[in-house]
PDB file of C-alpha atoms in Angstrom:
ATOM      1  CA  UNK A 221       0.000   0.000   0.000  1.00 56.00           C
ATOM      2  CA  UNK A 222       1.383   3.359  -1.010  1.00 73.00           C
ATOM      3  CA  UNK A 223       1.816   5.991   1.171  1.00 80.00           C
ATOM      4  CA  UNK A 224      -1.096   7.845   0.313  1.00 78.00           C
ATOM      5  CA  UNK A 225      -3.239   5.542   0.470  1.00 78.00           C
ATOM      6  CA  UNK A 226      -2.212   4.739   4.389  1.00 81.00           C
ATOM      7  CA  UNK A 227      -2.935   8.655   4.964  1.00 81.00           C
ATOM      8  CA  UNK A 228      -6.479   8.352   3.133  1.00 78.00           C
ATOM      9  CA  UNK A 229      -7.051   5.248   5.387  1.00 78.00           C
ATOM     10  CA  UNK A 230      -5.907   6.165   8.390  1.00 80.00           C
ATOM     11  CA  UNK A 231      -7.118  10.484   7.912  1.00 79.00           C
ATOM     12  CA  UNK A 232      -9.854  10.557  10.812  1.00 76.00           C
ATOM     13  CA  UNK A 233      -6.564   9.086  13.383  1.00 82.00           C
ATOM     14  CA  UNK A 234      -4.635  12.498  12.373  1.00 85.00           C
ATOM     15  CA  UNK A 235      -4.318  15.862  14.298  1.00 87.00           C
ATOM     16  CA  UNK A 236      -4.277  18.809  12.298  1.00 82.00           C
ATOM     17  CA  UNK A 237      -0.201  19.077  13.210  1.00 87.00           C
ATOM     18  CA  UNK A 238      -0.151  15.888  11.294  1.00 88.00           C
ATOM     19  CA  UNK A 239      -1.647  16.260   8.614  1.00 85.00           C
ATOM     20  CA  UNK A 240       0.600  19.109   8.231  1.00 86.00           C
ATOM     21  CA  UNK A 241       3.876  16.942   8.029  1.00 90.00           C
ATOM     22  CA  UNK A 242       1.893  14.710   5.892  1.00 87.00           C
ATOM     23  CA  UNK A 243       1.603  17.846   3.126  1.00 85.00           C
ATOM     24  CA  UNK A 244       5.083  19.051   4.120  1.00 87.00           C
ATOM     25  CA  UNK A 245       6.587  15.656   3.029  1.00 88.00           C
ATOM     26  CA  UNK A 246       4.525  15.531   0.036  1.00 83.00           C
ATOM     27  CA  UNK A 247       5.196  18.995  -1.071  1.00 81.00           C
ATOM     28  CA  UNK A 248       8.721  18.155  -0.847  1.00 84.00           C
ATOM     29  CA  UNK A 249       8.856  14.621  -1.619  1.00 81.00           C
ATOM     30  CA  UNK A 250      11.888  14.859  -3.312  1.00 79.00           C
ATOM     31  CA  UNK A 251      14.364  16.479  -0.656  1.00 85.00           C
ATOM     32  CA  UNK A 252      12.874  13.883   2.212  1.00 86.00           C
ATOM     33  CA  UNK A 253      13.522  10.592   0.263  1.00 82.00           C
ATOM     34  CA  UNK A 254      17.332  11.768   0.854  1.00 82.00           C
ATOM     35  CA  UNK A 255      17.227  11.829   4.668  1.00 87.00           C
ATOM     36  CA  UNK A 256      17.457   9.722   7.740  1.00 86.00           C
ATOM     37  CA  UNK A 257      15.034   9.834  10.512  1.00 87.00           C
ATOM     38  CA  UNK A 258      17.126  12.789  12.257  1.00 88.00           C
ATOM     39  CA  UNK A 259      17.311  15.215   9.707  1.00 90.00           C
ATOM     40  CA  UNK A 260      13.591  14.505   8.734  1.00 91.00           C
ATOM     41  CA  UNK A 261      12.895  15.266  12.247  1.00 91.00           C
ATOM     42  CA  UNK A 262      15.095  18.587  12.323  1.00 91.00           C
ATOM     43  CA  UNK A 263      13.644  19.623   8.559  1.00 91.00           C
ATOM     44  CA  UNK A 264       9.748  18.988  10.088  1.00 91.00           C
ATOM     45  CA  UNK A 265      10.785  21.002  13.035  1.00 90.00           C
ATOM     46  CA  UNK A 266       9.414  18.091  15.103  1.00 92.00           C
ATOM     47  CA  UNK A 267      10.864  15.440  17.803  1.00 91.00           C
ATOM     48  CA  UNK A 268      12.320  11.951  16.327  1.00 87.00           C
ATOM     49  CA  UNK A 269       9.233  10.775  19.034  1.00 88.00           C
ATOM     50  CA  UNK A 270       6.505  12.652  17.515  1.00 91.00           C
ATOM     51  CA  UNK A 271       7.753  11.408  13.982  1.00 91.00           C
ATOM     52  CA  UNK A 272       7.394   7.787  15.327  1.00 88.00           C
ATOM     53  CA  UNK A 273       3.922   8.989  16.843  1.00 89.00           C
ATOM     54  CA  UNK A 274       2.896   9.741  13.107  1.00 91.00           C
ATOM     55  CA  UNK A 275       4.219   6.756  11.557  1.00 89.00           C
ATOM     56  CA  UNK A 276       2.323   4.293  14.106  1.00 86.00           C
ATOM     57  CA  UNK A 277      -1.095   5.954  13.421  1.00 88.00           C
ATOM     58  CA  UNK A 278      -0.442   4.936   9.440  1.00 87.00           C
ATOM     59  CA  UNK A 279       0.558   1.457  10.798  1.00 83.00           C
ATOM     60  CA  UNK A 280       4.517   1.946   9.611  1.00 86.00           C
ATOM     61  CA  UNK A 281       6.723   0.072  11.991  1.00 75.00           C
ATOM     62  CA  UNK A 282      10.279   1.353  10.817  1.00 77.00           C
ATOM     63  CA  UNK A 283      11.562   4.612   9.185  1.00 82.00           C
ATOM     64  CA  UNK A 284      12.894   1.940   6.599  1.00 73.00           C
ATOM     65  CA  UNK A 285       9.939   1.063   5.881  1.00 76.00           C
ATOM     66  CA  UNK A 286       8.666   4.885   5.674  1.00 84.00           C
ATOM     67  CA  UNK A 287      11.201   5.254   3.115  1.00 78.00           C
ATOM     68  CA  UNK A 288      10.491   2.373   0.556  1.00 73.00           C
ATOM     69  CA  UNK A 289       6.789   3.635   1.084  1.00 79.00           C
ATOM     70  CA  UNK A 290       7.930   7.435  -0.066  1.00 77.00           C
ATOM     71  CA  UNK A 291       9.983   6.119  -2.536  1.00 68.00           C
ATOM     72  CA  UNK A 292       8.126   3.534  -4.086  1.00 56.00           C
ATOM     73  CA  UNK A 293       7.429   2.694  -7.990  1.00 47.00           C
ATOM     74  CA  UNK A 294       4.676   4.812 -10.052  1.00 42.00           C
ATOM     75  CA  UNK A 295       4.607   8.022  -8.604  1.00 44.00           C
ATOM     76  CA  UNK A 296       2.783  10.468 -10.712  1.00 45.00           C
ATOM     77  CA  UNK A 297       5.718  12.058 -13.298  1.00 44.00           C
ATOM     78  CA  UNK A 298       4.806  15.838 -14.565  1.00 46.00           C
ATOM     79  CA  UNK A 299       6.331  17.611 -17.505  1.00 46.00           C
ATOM     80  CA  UNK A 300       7.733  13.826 -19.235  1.00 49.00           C
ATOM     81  CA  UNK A 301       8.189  13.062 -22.480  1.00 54.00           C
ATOM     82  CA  UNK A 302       6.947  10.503 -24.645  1.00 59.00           C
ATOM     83  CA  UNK A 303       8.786   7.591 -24.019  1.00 67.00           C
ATOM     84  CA  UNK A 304       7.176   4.233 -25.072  1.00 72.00           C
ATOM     85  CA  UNK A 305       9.169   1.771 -23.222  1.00 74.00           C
ATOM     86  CA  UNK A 306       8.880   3.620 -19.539  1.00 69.00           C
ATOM     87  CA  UNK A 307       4.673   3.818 -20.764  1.00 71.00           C
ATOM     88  CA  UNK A 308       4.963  -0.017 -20.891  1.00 76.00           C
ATOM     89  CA  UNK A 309       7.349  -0.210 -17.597  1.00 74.00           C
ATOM     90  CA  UNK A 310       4.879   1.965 -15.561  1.00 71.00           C
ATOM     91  CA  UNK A 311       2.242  -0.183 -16.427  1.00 75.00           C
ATOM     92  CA  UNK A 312       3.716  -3.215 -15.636  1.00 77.00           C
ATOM     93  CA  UNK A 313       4.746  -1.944 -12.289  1.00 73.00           C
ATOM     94  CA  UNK A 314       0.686  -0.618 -11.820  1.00 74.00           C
ATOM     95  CA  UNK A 315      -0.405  -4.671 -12.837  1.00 79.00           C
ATOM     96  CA  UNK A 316       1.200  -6.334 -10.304  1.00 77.00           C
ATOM     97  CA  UNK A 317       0.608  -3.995  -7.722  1.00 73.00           C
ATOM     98  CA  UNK A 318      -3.259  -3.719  -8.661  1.00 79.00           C
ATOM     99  CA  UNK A 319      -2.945  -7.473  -8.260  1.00 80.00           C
ATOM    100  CA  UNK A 320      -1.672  -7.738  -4.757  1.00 77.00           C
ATOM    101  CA  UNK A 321      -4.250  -5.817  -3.331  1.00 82.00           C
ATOM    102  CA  UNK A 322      -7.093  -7.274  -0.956  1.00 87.00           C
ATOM    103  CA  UNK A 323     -10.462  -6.725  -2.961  1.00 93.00           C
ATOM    104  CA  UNK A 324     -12.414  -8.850  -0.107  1.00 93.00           C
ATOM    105  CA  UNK A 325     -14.405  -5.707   1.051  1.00 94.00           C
ATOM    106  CA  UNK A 326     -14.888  -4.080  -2.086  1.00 95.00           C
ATOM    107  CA  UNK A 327     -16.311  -7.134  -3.308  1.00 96.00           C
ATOM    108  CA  UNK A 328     -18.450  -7.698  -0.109  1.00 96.00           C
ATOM    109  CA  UNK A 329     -19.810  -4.914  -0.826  1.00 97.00           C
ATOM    110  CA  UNK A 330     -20.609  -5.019  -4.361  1.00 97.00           C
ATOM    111  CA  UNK A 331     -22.038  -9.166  -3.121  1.00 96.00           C
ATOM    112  CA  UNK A 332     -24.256  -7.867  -0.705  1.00 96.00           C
ATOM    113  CA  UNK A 333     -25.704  -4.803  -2.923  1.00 96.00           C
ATOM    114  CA  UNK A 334     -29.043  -4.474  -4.107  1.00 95.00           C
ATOM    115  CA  UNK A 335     -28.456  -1.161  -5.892  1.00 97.00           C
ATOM    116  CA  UNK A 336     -25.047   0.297  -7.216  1.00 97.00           C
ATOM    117  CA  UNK A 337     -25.122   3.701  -8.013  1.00 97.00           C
ATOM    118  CA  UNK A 338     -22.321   5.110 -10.222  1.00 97.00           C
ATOM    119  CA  UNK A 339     -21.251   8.646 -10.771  1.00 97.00           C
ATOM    120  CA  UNK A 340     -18.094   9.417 -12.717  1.00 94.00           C
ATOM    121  CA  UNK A 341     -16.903  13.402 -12.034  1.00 91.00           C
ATOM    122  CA  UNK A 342     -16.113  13.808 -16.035  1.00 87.00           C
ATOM    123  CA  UNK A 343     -16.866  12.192 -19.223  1.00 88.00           C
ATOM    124  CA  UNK A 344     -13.745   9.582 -19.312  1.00 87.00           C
ATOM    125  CA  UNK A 345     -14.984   8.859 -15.929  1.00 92.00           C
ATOM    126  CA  UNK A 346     -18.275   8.647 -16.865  1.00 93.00           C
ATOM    127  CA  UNK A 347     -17.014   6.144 -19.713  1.00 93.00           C
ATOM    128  CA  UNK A 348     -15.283   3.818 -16.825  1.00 94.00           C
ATOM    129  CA  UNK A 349     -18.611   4.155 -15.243  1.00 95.00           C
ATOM    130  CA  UNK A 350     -20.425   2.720 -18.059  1.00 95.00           C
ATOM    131  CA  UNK A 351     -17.832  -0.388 -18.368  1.00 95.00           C
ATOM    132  CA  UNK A 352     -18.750  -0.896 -14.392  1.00 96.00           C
ATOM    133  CA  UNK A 353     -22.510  -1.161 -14.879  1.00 96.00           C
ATOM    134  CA  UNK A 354     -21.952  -3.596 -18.083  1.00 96.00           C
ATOM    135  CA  UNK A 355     -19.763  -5.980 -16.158  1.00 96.00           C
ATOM    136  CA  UNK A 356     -21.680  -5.796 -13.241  1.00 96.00           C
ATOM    137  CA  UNK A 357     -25.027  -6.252 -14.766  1.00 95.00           C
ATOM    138  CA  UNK A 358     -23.364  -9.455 -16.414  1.00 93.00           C
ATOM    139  CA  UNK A 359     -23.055 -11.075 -12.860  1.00 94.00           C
ATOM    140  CA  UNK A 360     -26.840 -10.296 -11.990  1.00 94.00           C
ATOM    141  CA  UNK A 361     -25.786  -6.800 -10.460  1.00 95.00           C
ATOM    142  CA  UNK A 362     -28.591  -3.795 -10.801  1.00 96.00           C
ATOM    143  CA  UNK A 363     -26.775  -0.682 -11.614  1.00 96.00           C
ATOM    144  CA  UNK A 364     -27.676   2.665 -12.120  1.00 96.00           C
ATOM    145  CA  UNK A 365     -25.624   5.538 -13.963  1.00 95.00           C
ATOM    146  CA  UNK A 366     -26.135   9.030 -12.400  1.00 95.00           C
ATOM    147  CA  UNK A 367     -25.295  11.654 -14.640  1.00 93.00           C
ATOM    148  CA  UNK A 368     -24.778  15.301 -12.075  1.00 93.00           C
ATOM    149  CA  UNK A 369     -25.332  16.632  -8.719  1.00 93.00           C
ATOM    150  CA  UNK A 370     -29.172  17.237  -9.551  1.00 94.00           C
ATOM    151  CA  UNK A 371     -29.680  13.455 -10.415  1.00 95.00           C
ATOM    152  CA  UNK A 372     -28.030  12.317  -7.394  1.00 96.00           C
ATOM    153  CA  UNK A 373     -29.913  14.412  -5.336  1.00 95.00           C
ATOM    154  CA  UNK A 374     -33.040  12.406  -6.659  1.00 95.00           C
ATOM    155  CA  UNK A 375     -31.515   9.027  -6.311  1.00 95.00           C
ATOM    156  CA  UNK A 376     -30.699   9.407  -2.649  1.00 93.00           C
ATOM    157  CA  UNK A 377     -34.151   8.838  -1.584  1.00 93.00           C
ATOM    158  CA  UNK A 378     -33.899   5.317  -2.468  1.00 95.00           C
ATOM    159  CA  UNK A 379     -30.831   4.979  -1.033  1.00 96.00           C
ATOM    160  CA  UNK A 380     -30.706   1.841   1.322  1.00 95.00           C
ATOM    161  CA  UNK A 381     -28.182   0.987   3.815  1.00 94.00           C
ATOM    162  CA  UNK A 382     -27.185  -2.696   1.748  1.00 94.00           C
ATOM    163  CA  UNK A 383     -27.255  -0.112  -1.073  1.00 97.00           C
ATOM    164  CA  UNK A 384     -22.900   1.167  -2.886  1.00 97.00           C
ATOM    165  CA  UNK A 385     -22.326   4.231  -4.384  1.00 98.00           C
ATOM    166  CA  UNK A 386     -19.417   4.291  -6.557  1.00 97.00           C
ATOM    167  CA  UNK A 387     -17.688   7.669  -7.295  1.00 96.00           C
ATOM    168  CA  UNK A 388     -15.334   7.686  -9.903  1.00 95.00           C
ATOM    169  CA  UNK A 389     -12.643  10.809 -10.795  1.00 92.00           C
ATOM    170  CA  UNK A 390      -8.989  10.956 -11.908  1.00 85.00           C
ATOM    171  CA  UNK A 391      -7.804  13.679  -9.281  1.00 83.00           C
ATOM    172  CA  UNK A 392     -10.471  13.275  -6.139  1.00 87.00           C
ATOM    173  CA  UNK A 393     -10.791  16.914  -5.825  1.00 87.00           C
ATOM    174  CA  UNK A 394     -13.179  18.134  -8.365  1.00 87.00           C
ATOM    175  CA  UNK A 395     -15.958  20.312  -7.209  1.00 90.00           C
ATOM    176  CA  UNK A 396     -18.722  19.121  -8.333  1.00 92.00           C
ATOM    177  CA  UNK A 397     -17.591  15.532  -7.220  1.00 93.00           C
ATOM    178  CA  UNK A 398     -16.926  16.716  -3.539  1.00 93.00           C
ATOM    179  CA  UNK A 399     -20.262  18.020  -3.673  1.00 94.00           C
ATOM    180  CA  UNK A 400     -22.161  14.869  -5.136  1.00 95.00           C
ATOM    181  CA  UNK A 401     -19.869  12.759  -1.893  1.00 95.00           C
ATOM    182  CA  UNK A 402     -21.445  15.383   0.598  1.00 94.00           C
ATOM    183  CA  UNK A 403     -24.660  14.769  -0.820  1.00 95.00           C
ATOM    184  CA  UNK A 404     -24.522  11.007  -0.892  1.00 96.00           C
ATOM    185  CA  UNK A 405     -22.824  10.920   2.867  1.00 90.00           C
ATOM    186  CA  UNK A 406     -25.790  12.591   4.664  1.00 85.00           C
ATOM    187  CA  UNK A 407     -28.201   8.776   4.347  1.00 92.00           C
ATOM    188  CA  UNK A 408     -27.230   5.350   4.721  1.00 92.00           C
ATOM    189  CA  UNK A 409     -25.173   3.486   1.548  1.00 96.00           C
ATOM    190  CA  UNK A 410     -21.687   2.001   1.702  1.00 96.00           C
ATOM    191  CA  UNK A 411     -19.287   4.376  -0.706  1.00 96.00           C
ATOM    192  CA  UNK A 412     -16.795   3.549  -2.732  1.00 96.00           C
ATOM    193  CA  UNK A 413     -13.991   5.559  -4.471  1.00 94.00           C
ATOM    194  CA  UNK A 414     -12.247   5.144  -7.802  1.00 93.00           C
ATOM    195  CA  UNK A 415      -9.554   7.390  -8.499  1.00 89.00           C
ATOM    196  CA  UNK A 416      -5.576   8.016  -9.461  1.00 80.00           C
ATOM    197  CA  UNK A 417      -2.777   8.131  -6.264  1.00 71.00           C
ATOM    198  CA  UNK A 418      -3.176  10.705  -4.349  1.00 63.00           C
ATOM    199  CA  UNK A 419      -3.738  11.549  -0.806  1.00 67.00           C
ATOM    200  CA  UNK A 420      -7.589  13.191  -2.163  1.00 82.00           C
ATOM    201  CA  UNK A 421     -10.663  14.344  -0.360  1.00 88.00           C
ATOM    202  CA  UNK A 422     -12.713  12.003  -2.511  1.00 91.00           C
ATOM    203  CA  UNK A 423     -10.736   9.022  -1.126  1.00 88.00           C
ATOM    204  CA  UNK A 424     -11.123  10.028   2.473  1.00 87.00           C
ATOM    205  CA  UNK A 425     -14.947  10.303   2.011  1.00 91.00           C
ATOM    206  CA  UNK A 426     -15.478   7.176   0.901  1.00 93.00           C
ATOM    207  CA  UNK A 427     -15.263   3.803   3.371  1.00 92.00           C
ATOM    208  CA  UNK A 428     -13.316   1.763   0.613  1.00 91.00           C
ATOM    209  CA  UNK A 429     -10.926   2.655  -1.840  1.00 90.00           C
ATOM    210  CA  UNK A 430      -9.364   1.813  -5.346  1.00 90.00           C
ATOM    211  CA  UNK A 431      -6.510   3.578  -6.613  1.00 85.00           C
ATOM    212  CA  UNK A 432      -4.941   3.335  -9.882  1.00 82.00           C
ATOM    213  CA  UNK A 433      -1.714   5.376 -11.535  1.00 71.00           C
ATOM    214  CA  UNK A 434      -2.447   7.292 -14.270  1.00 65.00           C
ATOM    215  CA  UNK A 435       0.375   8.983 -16.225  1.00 64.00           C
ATOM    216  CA  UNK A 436       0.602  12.008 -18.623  1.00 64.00           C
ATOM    217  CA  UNK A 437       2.459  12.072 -21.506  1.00 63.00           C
ATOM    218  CA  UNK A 438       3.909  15.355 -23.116  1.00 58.00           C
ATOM    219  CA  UNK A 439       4.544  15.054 -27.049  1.00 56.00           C
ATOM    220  CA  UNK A 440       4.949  19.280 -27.106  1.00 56.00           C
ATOM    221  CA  UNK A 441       4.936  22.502 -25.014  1.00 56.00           C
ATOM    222  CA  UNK A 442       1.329  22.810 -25.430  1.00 58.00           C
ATOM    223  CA  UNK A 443      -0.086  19.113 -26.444  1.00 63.00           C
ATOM    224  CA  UNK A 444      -0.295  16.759 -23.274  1.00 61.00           C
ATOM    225  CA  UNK A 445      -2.600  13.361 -22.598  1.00 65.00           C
ATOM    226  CA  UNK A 446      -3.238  11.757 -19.337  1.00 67.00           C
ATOM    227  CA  UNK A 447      -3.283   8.092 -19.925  1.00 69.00           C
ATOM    228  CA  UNK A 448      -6.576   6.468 -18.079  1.00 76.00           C
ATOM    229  CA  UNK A 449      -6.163   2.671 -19.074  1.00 83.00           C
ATOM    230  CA  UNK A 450      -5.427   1.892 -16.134  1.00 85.00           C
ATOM    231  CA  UNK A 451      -8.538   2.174 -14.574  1.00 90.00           C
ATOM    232  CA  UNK A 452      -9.950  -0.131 -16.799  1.00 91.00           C
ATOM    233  CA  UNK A 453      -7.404  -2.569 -16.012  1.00 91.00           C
ATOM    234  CA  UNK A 454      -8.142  -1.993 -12.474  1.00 92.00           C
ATOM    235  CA  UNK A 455     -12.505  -3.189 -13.138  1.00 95.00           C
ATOM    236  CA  UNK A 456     -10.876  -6.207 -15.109  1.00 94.00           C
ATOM    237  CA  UNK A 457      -8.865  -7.052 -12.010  1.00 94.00           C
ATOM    238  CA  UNK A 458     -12.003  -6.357  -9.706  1.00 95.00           C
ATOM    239  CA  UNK A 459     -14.056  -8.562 -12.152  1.00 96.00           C
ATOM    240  CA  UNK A 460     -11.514 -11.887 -11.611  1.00 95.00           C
ATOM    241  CA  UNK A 461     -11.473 -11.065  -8.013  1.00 95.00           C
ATOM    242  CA  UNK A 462     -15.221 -10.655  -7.364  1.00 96.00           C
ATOM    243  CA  UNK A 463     -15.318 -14.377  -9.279  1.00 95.00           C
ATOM    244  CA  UNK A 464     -12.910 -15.732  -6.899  1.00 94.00           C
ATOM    245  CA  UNK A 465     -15.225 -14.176  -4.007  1.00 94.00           C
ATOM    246  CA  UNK A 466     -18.430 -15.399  -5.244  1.00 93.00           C
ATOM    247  CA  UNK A 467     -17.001 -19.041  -6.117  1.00 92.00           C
ATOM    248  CA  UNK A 468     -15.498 -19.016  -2.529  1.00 90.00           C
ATOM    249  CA  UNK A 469     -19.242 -17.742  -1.221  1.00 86.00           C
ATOM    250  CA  UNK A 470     -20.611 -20.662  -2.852  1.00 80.00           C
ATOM    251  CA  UNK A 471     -18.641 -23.555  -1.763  1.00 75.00           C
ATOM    252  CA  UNK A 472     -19.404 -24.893   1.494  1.00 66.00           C
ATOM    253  CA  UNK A 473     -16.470 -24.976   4.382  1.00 57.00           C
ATOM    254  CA  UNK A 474     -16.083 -28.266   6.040  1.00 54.00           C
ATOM    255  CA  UNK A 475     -13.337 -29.362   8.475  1.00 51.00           C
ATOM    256  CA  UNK A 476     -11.566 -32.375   6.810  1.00 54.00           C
ATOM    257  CA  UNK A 477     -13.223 -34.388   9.611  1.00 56.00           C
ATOM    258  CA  UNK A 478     -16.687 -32.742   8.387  1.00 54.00           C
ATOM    259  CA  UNK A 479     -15.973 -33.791   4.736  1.00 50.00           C
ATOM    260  CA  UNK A 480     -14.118 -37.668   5.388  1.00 53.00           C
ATOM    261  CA  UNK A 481     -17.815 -37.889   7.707  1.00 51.00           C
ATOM    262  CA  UNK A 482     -19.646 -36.396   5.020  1.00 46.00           C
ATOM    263  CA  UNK A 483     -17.973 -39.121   2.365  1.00 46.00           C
ATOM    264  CA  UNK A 484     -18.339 -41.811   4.601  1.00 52.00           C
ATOM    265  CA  UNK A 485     -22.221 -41.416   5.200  1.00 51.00           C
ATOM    266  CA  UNK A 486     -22.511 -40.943   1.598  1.00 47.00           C
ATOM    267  CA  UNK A 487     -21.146 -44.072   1.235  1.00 44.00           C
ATOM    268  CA  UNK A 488     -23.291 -46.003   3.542  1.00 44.00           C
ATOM    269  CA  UNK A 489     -26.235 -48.356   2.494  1.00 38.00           C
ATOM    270  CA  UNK A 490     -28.789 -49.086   4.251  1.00 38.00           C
ATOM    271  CA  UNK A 491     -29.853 -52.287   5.995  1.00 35.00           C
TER     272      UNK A 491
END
């Protein structure tokens, strides 16, 4: 898990001092991934002990560990040229770390809803949106699109508590998508985020996460493209997983005592 995601996570656990390291050592990412624990300490103006105070509440055990989270592969890269072969590195890197990750309660959730309501914050979003509800509907699932604030707003009256909201957006901070979150948080539904790394208010609205890294590519001064595949590689992920889940719903547990019992009576005729 990126450190980002362990701030979204673990946000509500945070004083207001720390979330001000937290931006501090994002803002200058760079200079921090050089230092020890000491001179982190010194540059945060803070005590080695309160630095270890804010590492526990993310769950970090070791300023090693701190550091291979800060430093670790597919952090957003501004202003970089086109460069095929790092395009095919980065998403390599974003495959098999999209496949290490625990779906269980995102696909709980998604199990045990009778409604999933999707909003996407743009119209690529809205597009990823739309692949959701057709691989969803596929397994049975009843999924509604909702287009703006306005239709939202609607929806929420049959809101039920069993009920997912899914809010998808590339940068977790639009307006309008803030706005639809507030909206949806004030009755009863499980929420669900979709959206690139970044420690984002969208995120740490939502009671589950899924985070993908996005990249943008710069061919000319002017000309730039972000590259969203990769949230589509994320639902095809989600889709294999929530198969696993359901296949694992389905089969009945038995002790191997349970099942040689249940073989044995099987076997047994009567007399």
């Amino acid at each position: 898990m990126r450190l980002e995601a362990l701030i979204n996570k673990n946000y509500d656990l945070l004083t207001a001092n720390d979330r001000e390291i937290a931006n501090t050592i994002f803002r200058e990412k760079h200079t921090v991934r050089k230092m020890n624990s000491t001179q982190l300490s010194e540059f945060l103006n803070i005590s080695r002990t309160t630095l270890v105070r804010f590492m526990k509440k993310l769950g970090i055990g070791t300023f090693a560990e701190f550091r291979l989270l800060l430093s670790e592969k597919g952090e957003q890269q501004k202003n970089t040229v086109f460069r095929m072969s790092d395009i095919v590195d980065n998403y390599h890197a974003m495959i098999e770390e999209l496949k290490d990750h625990d779906y269980s309660r995102v696909c709980r959730m998604i199990s045990e809803a009778d409604t999933i309501y999707l909003y996407g914050s743009g119209n690529e979003q809205k597009a990823v949106a739309e692949e959701f509800r057709r691989i969803f509907l596929i397994f049975g699932k009843y999924c509604v699109d909702l287009f703006d604030l306005g239709e939202v707003e609607l929806a929420r009256e049959r809101f039920r508590e069993n009920d997912l909201f899914a809010a998808i957006s590339l940068s977790g901070e639009s307006a309008e998508a803030i706005r639809v979150m507030r909206c949806v948080r004030g009755v009863e539904i499980r929420t669900l985020s979709l959206t690139r790394w970044a420690n984002n208010t969208l995120a740490r609205m939502c009671q589950e996460n899924l985070y993908v890294g996005t990249r943008t590519v710069y061919q000319t001064g002017r000309e730039s493209y972000e590259m969203v595949a990769a949230f589509y590689i994320l639902l095809d992920i989600l889709t294999v997983r929530y198969m696993e889940y359901i296949r694992q719903e389905l089969t009945p547990a038995f002790s191997p005592g349970q099942r040689q019992k249940s073989i044995n009576g099987g076997c047994q005729s009567s007399i």
